[in-house]
GROMACS .gro file of C-alpha atoms in nm:
model
  367
    1SER     CA    1  -3.979   3.172  -8.540
    2CYS     CA    2  -4.211   3.195  -8.243
    3MET     CA    3  -4.231   2.815  -8.225
    4ALA     CA    4  -3.853   2.788  -8.243
    5SER     CA    5  -3.818   3.040  -7.963
    6LYS     CA    6  -4.075   2.854  -7.753
    7MET     CA    7  -3.902   2.520  -7.817
    8THR     CA    8  -3.564   2.667  -7.726
    9LEU     CA    9  -3.708   2.820  -7.409
   10HIS     CA   10  -3.878   2.493  -7.323
   11LEU     CA   11  -3.556   2.294  -7.367
   12ARG     CA   12  -3.358   2.541  -7.157
   13HIS     CA   13  -3.609   2.509  -6.873
   14THR     CA   14  -3.606   2.132  -6.905
   15ASN     CA   15  -3.224   2.118  -6.891
   16VAL     CA   16  -3.219   2.341  -6.589
   17PHE     CA   17  -3.458   2.119  -6.394
   18LYS     CA   18  -3.282   1.805  -6.514
   19ASN     CA   19  -2.948   1.940  -6.405
   20VAL     CA   20  -3.086   2.042  -6.069
   21GLY     CA   21  -3.231   1.698  -6.028
   22ILE     CA   22  -2.922   1.495  -6.113
   23GLY     CA   23  -2.651   1.733  -6.004
   24GLY     CA   24  -2.505   1.810  -6.345
   25ALA     CA   25  -2.225   2.043  -6.439
   26GLU     CA   26  -2.430   2.356  -6.506
   27GLU     CA   27  -2.335   2.653  -6.289
   28THR     CA   28  -2.675   2.725  -6.143
   29PRO     CA   29  -2.757   2.365  -6.045
   30THR     CA   30  -2.408   2.311  -5.912
   31THR     CA   31  -2.449   2.613  -5.688
   32PHE     CA   32  -2.773   2.473  -5.554
   33ALA     CA   33  -2.612   2.135  -5.490
   34ASP     CA   34  -2.312   2.294  -5.311
   35ASN     CA   35  -2.546   2.494  -5.094
   36ASP     CA   36  -2.731   2.177  -5.002
   37ASN     CA   37  -2.403   1.997  -4.919
   38ASP     CA   38  -2.286   2.289  -4.706
   39GLU     CA   39  -2.608   2.281  -4.513
   40GLU     CA   40  -2.574   1.907  -4.461
   41LYS     CA   41  -2.214   1.949  -4.346
   42ALA     CA   42  -2.320   2.226  -4.112
   43LEU     CA   43  -2.584   1.999  -3.965
   44LEU     CA   44  -2.360   1.690  -3.946
   45THR     CA   45  -2.037   1.850  -3.811
   46PRO     CA   46  -2.174   1.947  -3.465
   47ALA     CA   47  -2.322   1.600  -3.431
   48LYS     CA   48  -1.982   1.443  -3.506
   49GLU     CA   49  -1.809   1.677  -3.260
   50ASN     CA   50  -2.067   1.603  -2.991
   51SER     CA   51  -2.031   1.231  -3.056
   52SER     CA   52  -1.651   1.258  -3.026
   53SER     CA   53  -1.679   1.462  -2.705
   54LEU     CA   54  -1.922   1.214  -2.555
   55SER     CA   55  -1.690   0.928  -2.650
   56ASP     CA   56  -1.388   1.099  -2.490
   57PHE     CA   57  -1.592   1.181  -2.180
   58LYS     CA   58  -1.706   0.821  -2.153
   59LYS     CA   59  -1.349   0.693  -2.191
   60THR     CA   60  -1.226   0.935  -1.922
   61THR     CA   61  -1.512   0.839  -1.691
   62ASP     CA   62  -1.448   0.468  -1.744
   63LYS     CA   63  -1.075   0.520  -1.681
   64ASN     CA   64  -1.139   0.717  -1.362
   65SER     CA   65  -1.391   0.459  -1.243
   66ALA     CA   66  -1.145   0.176  -1.308
   67SER     CA   67  -0.870   0.368  -1.125
   68ALA     CA   68  -1.102   0.438  -0.829
   69ILE     CA   69  -1.206   0.072  -0.811
   70GLU     CA   70  -0.841  -0.037  -0.826
   71THR     CA   71  -0.738   0.208  -0.552
   72GLY     CA   72  -1.037   0.110  -0.338
   73THR     CA   73  -0.957  -0.259  -0.375
   74TYR     CA   74  -0.597  -0.209  -0.263
   75MET     CA   75  -0.710   0.008   0.028
   76VAL     CA   76  -0.957  -0.257   0.147
   77ILE     CA   77  -0.703  -0.540   0.114
   78PHE     CA   78  -0.433  -0.345   0.299
   79PHE     CA   79  -0.671  -0.208   0.564
   80PHE     CA   80  -0.832  -0.538   0.660
   81GLY     CA   81  -0.515  -0.739   0.598
   82MET     CA   82  -0.324  -0.536   0.857
   83ILE     CA   83  -0.614  -0.536   1.103
   84PHE     CA   84  -0.648  -0.917   1.084
   85LEU     CA   85  -0.269  -0.943   1.109
   86GLU     CA   86  -0.257  -0.735   1.428
   87ILE     CA   87  -0.557  -0.905   1.587
   88GLY     CA   88  -0.416  -1.247   1.490
   89ASN     CA   89  -0.081  -1.156   1.641
   90GLU     CA   90  -0.239  -1.052   1.970
   91ALA     CA   91  -0.466  -1.360   1.979
   92ALA     CA   92  -0.172  -1.592   1.909
   93THR     CA   93   0.039  -1.422   2.178
   94LYS     CA   94  -0.234  -1.471   2.437
   95LYS     CA   95  -0.326  -1.826   2.333
   96PHE     CA   96   0.030  -1.959   2.294
   97HIS     CA   97   0.211  -1.737   2.545
   98ASP     CA   98   0.400  -2.040   2.679
   99LEU     CA   99   0.578  -2.091   2.344
  100GLU     CA  100   0.907  -1.900   2.358
  101ALA     CA  101   0.964  -1.942   1.984
  102LEU     CA  102   0.627  -1.789   1.886
  103ALA     CA  103   0.765  -1.453   1.768
  104ALA     CA  104   1.032  -1.627   1.556
  105ALA     CA  105   0.775  -1.871   1.413
  106LEU     CA  106   0.537  -1.589   1.318
  107SER     CA  107   0.824  -1.398   1.153
  108LEU     CA  108   0.932  -1.713   0.967
  109PHE     CA  109   0.588  -1.755   0.809
  110GLN     CA  110   0.570  -1.383   0.729
  111PHE     CA  111   0.907  -1.401   0.552
  112GLY     CA  112   0.801  -1.714   0.362
  113ILE     CA  113   0.464  -1.589   0.239
  114CYS     CA  114   0.594  -1.239   0.161
  115PHE     CA  115   0.847  -1.417  -0.060
  116LEU     CA  116   0.594  -1.645  -0.233
  117LEU     CA  117   0.311  -1.400  -0.310
  118PRO     CA  118   0.504  -1.149  -0.526
  119LEU     CA  119   0.689  -1.440  -0.686
  120ILE     CA  120   0.355  -1.594  -0.787
  121THR     CA  121   0.209  -1.265  -0.913
  122SER     CA  122   0.519  -1.200  -1.125
  123ARG     CA  123   0.524  -1.563  -1.248
  124GLY     CA  124   0.878  -1.609  -1.127
  125LYS     CA  125   1.025  -1.307  -1.307
  126ASP     CA  126   1.127  -1.133  -0.982
  127LEU     CA  127   1.354  -1.426  -0.899
  128GLU     CA  128   1.579  -1.328  -1.190
  129THR     CA  129   1.731  -1.049  -0.977
  130PHE     CA  130   1.824  -1.281  -0.689
  131PRO     CA  131   2.193  -1.233  -0.594
  132ARG     CA  132   2.426  -1.501  -0.727
  133THR     CA  133   2.740  -1.422  -0.525
  134LEU     CA  134   2.814  -1.400  -0.153
  135GLU     CA  135   2.915  -1.035  -0.186
  136ALA     CA  136   2.584  -0.949  -0.350
  137LEU     CA  137   2.398  -1.154  -0.088
  138LEU     CA  138   2.542  -0.984   0.223
  139PRO     CA  139   2.336  -0.660   0.202
  140TYR     CA  140   2.017  -0.869   0.199
  141VAL     CA  141   2.135  -1.062   0.504
  142GLY     CA  142   2.178  -0.735   0.693
  143LEU     CA  143   1.845  -0.603   0.568
  144SER     CA  144   1.660  -0.921   0.664
  145ILE     CA  145   1.809  -0.904   1.016
  146LEU     CA  146   1.683  -0.547   1.050
  147VAL     CA  147   1.338  -0.650   0.921
  148PHE     CA  148   1.326  -0.930   1.178
  149GLY     CA  149   1.432  -0.683   1.447
  150ALA     CA  150   1.151  -0.451   1.342
  151THR     CA  151   0.880  -0.721   1.335
  152GLY     CA  152   1.004  -1.006   1.555
  153LEU     CA  153   1.107  -0.792   1.851
  154ALA     CA  154   0.777  -0.602   1.834
  155THR     CA  155   0.588  -0.932   1.853
  156GLN     CA  156   0.811  -1.062   2.132
  157SER     CA  157   0.748  -0.742   2.332
  158LEU     CA  158   0.382  -0.842   2.366
  159ARG     CA  159   0.490  -1.079   2.641
  160TYR     CA  160   0.572  -0.772   2.851
  161VAL     CA  161   0.356  -0.482   2.724
  162SER     CA  162  -0.001  -0.441   2.602
  163TYR     CA  163  -0.085  -0.447   2.235
  164PRO     CA  164  -0.194  -0.080   2.214
  165THR     CA  165   0.143   0.012   2.364
  166LYS     CA  166   0.314  -0.171   2.080
  167ILE     CA  167   0.100   0.007   1.819
  168VAL     CA  168   0.168   0.348   1.976
  169PHE     CA  169   0.544   0.292   1.990
  170LYS     CA  170   0.552   0.164   1.632
  171SER     CA  171   0.361   0.475   1.526
  172ALA     CA  172   0.637   0.688   1.680
  173LYS     CA  173   0.904   0.563   1.439
  174LEU     CA  174   0.929   0.913   1.289
  175ILE     CA  175   1.158   1.002   1.580
  176PRO     CA  176   1.434   0.748   1.514
  177THR     CA  177   1.388   0.799   1.140
  178MET     CA  178   1.477   1.165   1.184
  179ILE     CA  179   1.774   1.073   1.403
  180VAL     CA  180   1.905   0.815   1.155
  181SER     CA  181   1.859   1.055   0.863
  182SER     CA  182   2.055   1.321   1.048
  183ILE     CA  183   2.339   1.080   1.129
  184LEU     CA  184   2.358   0.933   0.779
  185ARG     CA  185   2.310   1.280   0.624
  186THR     CA  186   2.052   1.172   0.370
  187GLU     CA  187   1.884   1.433   0.152
  188SER     CA  188   1.573   1.437   0.372
  189LYS     CA  189   1.521   1.775   0.539
  190TYR     CA  190   1.286   1.832   0.828
  191ASN     CA  191   1.095   2.149   0.908
  192ALA     CA  192   0.922   2.278   1.221
  193SER     CA  193   0.609   2.070   1.151
  194ASP     CA  194   0.813   1.748   1.145
  195TYR     CA  195   0.974   1.829   1.479
  196PHE     CA  196   0.634   1.921   1.627
  197ALA     CA  197   0.493   1.586   1.508
  198ALA     CA  198   0.795   1.406   1.660
  199LEU     CA  199   0.737   1.587   1.991
  200LEU     CA  200   0.371   1.479   1.997
  201LEU     CA  201   0.463   1.120   1.916
  202SER     CA  202   0.732   1.116   2.186
  203ALA     CA  203   0.491   1.247   2.448
  204GLY     CA  204   0.225   0.997   2.342
  205ALA     CA  205   0.464   0.700   2.349
  206ALA     CA  206   0.600   0.803   2.690
  207GLY     CA  207   0.248   0.837   2.832
  208TYR     CA  208   0.142   0.499   2.702
  209SER     CA  209   0.434   0.325   2.873
  210PHE     CA  210   0.271   0.381   3.213
  211GLY     CA  211   0.052   0.106   3.356
  212THR     CA  212   0.100  -0.133   3.067
  213GLU     CA  213   0.137  -0.508   3.090
  214GLY     CA  214   0.160  -0.809   2.863
  215THR     CA  215   0.112  -1.182   2.900
  216GLU     CA  216   0.396  -1.198   3.156
  217GLY     CA  217   0.244  -0.927   3.376
  218SER     CA  218   0.351  -0.567   3.439
  219ASN     CA  219   0.675  -0.641   3.625
  220ASN     CA  220   0.879  -0.668   3.304
  221SER     CA  221   0.715  -0.384   3.110
  222ALA     CA  222   1.046  -0.192   3.101
  223PHE     CA  223   1.205  -0.486   2.918
  224GLY     CA  224   0.921  -0.488   2.666
  225ILE     CA  225   0.953  -0.115   2.606
  226ALA     CA  226   1.329  -0.160   2.552
  227MET     CA  227   1.244  -0.420   2.286
  228LEU     CA  228   1.007  -0.174   2.118
  229VAL     CA  229   1.274   0.096   2.116
  230VAL     CA  230   1.518  -0.140   1.941
  231SER     CA  231   1.237  -0.245   1.707
  232ILE     CA  232   1.161   0.109   1.590
  233LEU     CA  233   1.534   0.179   1.552
  234CYS     CA  234   1.551  -0.118   1.315
  235ASP     CA  235   1.240   0.018   1.144
  236ALA     CA  236   1.417   0.348   1.089
  237LEU     CA  237   1.726   0.182   0.941
  238VAL     CA  238   1.535  -0.042   0.697
  239PRO     CA  239   1.438   0.232   0.443
  240ASN     CA  240   1.795   0.360   0.427
  241ILE     CA  241   1.933   0.013   0.347
  242GLN     CA  242   1.652  -0.047   0.098
  243LYS     CA  243   1.727   0.280  -0.077
  244ARG     CA  244   2.095   0.191  -0.105
  245ILE     CA  245   2.015  -0.148  -0.259
  246MET     CA  246   1.750  -0.009  -0.498
  247SER     CA  247   1.990   0.262  -0.619
  248LYS     CA  248   2.150  -0.010  -0.832
  249GLY     CA  249   1.835  -0.039  -1.043
  250LEU     CA  250   1.643  -0.306  -0.848
  251SER     CA  251   1.262  -0.283  -0.850
  252ALA     CA  252   1.050  -0.276  -0.534
  253ALA     CA  253   0.906  -0.620  -0.614
  254GLY     CA  254   1.256  -0.762  -0.669
  255LEU     CA  255   1.372  -0.613  -0.340
  256MET     CA  256   1.075  -0.768  -0.160
  257VAL     CA  257   1.139  -1.113  -0.308
  258ASN     CA  258   1.514  -1.107  -0.239
  259THR     CA  259   1.485  -0.974   0.116
  260ASN     CA  260   1.216  -1.219   0.223
  261ALA     CA  261   1.388  -1.516   0.057
  262VAL     CA  262   1.713  -1.439   0.242
  263GLY     CA  263   1.526  -1.358   0.564
  264PHE     CA  264   1.335  -1.687   0.552
  265SER     CA  265   1.655  -1.885   0.491
  266VAL     CA  266   1.856  -1.709   0.765
  267LEU     CA  267   1.576  -1.733   1.022
  268LEU     CA  268   1.508  -2.099   0.939
  269PHE     CA  269   1.879  -2.176   0.987
  270ALA     CA  270   1.892  -1.985   1.318
  271MET     CA  271   1.576  -2.153   1.450
  272SER     CA  272   1.716  -2.496   1.355
  273LEU     CA  273   2.041  -2.432   1.545
  274SER     CA  274   1.871  -2.287   1.853
  275GLY     CA  275   1.605  -2.558   1.879
  276MET     CA  276   1.318  -2.313   1.830
  277LEU     CA  277   1.213  -2.488   1.508
  278ALA     CA  278   1.180  -2.820   1.692
  279ASP     CA  279   0.979  -2.649   1.967
  280THR     CA  280   0.747  -2.494   1.707
  281VAL     CA  281   0.691  -2.825   1.526
  282GLU     CA  282   0.618  -2.997   1.858
  283ALA     CA  283   0.371  -2.723   1.955
  284VAL     CA  284   0.195  -2.754   1.614
  285ILE     CA  285   0.161  -3.132   1.661
  286GLU     CA  286   0.014  -3.084   2.009
  287ARG     CA  287  -0.210  -2.791   1.911
  288PRO     CA  288  -0.277  -2.788   1.534
  289GLU     CA  289  -0.462  -2.455   1.557
  290LEU     CA  290  -0.120  -2.291   1.595
  291LEU     CA  291  -0.050  -2.371   1.229
  292ILE     CA  292  -0.371  -2.188   1.131
  293TYR     CA  293  -0.253  -1.880   1.320
  294LEU     CA  294   0.093  -1.897   1.160
  295ILE     CA  295  -0.041  -1.933   0.806
  296GLY     CA  296  -0.318  -1.676   0.862
  297VAL     CA  297  -0.081  -1.412   1.000
  298GLY     CA  298   0.166  -1.478   0.719
  299MET     CA  299  -0.104  -1.450   0.451
  300CYS     CA  300  -0.238  -1.126   0.600
  301MET     CA  301   0.112  -0.977   0.605
  302GLY     CA  302   0.192  -1.086   0.249
  303MET     CA  303  -0.135  -0.955   0.103
  304ALA     CA  304  -0.115  -0.630   0.300
  305VAL     CA  305   0.243  -0.557   0.191
  306LEU     CA  306   0.163  -0.638  -0.172
  307ALA     CA  307  -0.151  -0.421  -0.163
  308TYR     CA  308   0.041  -0.137   0.006
  309THR     CA  309   0.306  -0.124  -0.269
  310ARG     CA  310   0.034  -0.129  -0.537
  311LEU     CA  311  -0.161   0.139  -0.347
  312ILE     CA  312   0.142   0.371  -0.344
  313LYS     CA  313   0.187   0.315  -0.717
  314SER     CA  314  -0.178   0.376  -0.808
  315SER     CA  315  -0.268   0.666  -0.577
  316GLY     CA  316   0.053   0.799  -0.421
  317PRO     CA  317   0.205   0.784  -0.072
  318VAL     CA  318  -0.040   1.028   0.092
  319VAL     CA  319  -0.342   0.801   0.041
  320ALA     CA  320  -0.134   0.501   0.154
  321VAL     CA  321  -0.017   0.675   0.472
  322ALA     CA  322  -0.369   0.799   0.548
  323THR     CA  323  -0.503   0.444   0.513
  324ALA     CA  324  -0.224   0.310   0.736
  325THR     CA  325  -0.302   0.578   0.997
  326LEU     CA  326  -0.672   0.494   0.999
  327ARG     CA  327  -0.608   0.122   1.037
  328LYS     CA  328  -0.382   0.189   1.341
  329VAL     CA  329  -0.665   0.377   1.512
  330VAL     CA  330  -0.914   0.100   1.432
  331THR     CA  331  -0.668  -0.168   1.548
  332VAL     CA  332  -0.623  -0.004   1.889
  333LEU     CA  333  -1.001   0.031   1.932
  334LEU     CA  334  -1.061  -0.332   1.833
  335SER     CA  335  -0.786  -0.445   2.070
  336TYR     CA  336  -0.970  -0.289   2.363
  337ILE     CA  337  -1.303  -0.434   2.247
  338ILE     CA  338  -1.192  -0.791   2.163
  339PHE     CA  339  -0.929  -0.824   2.437
  340PRO     CA  340  -1.053  -0.609   2.728
  341LYS     CA  341  -0.776  -0.429   2.918
  342PRO     CA  342  -0.759  -0.130   3.154
  343LEU     CA  343  -0.770   0.209   2.984
  344LEU     CA  344  -0.617   0.476   3.205
  345PRO     CA  345  -0.685   0.848   3.146
  346ILE     CA  346  -0.319   0.897   3.055
  347HIS     CA  347  -0.361   0.632   2.782
  348ALA     CA  348  -0.655   0.821   2.629
  349ILE     CA  349  -0.457   1.148   2.629
  350SER     CA  350  -0.149   0.973   2.488
  351SER     CA  351  -0.355   0.814   2.211
  352LEU     CA  352  -0.487   1.157   2.115
  353LEU     CA  353  -0.132   1.300   2.108
  354VAL     CA  354  -0.010   1.017   1.885
  355PHE     CA  355  -0.309   1.051   1.652
  356VAL     CA  356  -0.254   1.426   1.614
  357GLY     CA  357   0.119   1.365   1.562
  358ILE     CA  358   0.046   1.118   1.282
  359LEU     CA  359  -0.196   1.363   1.118
  360VAL     CA  360   0.063   1.643   1.132
  361ASN     CA  361   0.326   1.412   0.982
  362THR     CA  362   0.084   1.305   0.706
  363TYR     CA  363   0.004   1.669   0.629
  364CYS     CA  364   0.377   1.744   0.602
  365ARG     CA  365   0.422   1.460   0.353
  366LYS     CA  366   0.128   1.585   0.147
  367ARG     CA  367   0.287   1.931   0.122
   0.00000   0.00000   0.00000
């Protein structure tokens, strides 16, 4: 009886240890195993959560880094593209001041390259929206004429005014924009800050018109300023026409392709009839470096415009406007350094007024 009891006790102990070892179905061993699993889960779960958090953080960091690199790339392309464009324009105006068709030729290449670049980047898809009827084509004809007025007249004015004067007047386009918006009764509403910015820009532009001269001397500076006034009026009308066309569902890239294609065709036709195209070809044959200027200015314009639209899309209009404001300041400074010209005290004060006016306008947009 004692031996039987000992054997039974021995077997019970053996089964217990066996069950603990292999994870059997006995209650006591099962409880031990569950406790072990719970401890393992408790140890593993924080590790998994930390790993997931680190992975999400890395993805967010990589995404932000990629976005910052993309924005920075567009800013650099736009910034230097516009600076090289402006410096190239001024250099071409001084070097080929005897060519009457220079402004039209520069605009022709700008139209052409601004048409080709987005067409290449979209692999021809943007051409699908090109108007097929005369009625659909007419708004683009009007828009392209306004674009030429905004760019071509500004370039032509350099024969009569200095380059900083052109930059200052072009920076003051808020004034006619406000006037046009009021006449057309668009939904844009202006507050006291906008009017204060317009006042500063007006004072700065007026101050800069004193003592300015271009390649033709200072006698015709009034004519050059009149050209700039018409130019900024065209500049103010362009967004309103663009908005009307895009309200029909056209993308910004499609608008750019259509406008520049029509502008190139219309300007090429006009230059052919007036003889300016023949004069340009003759000047290129005599001085081949003119072609380098034409292509270079056109490429800078095309890349800058393309980068500007991408910059607005990736970072918003405030960053784009701030970049544009900074490049205007740098352009004026470089103009005085590369092409020395007299800087009167009234010009320095006017520049400060315009700069403050642009900052106020940028702040209003941000709000």
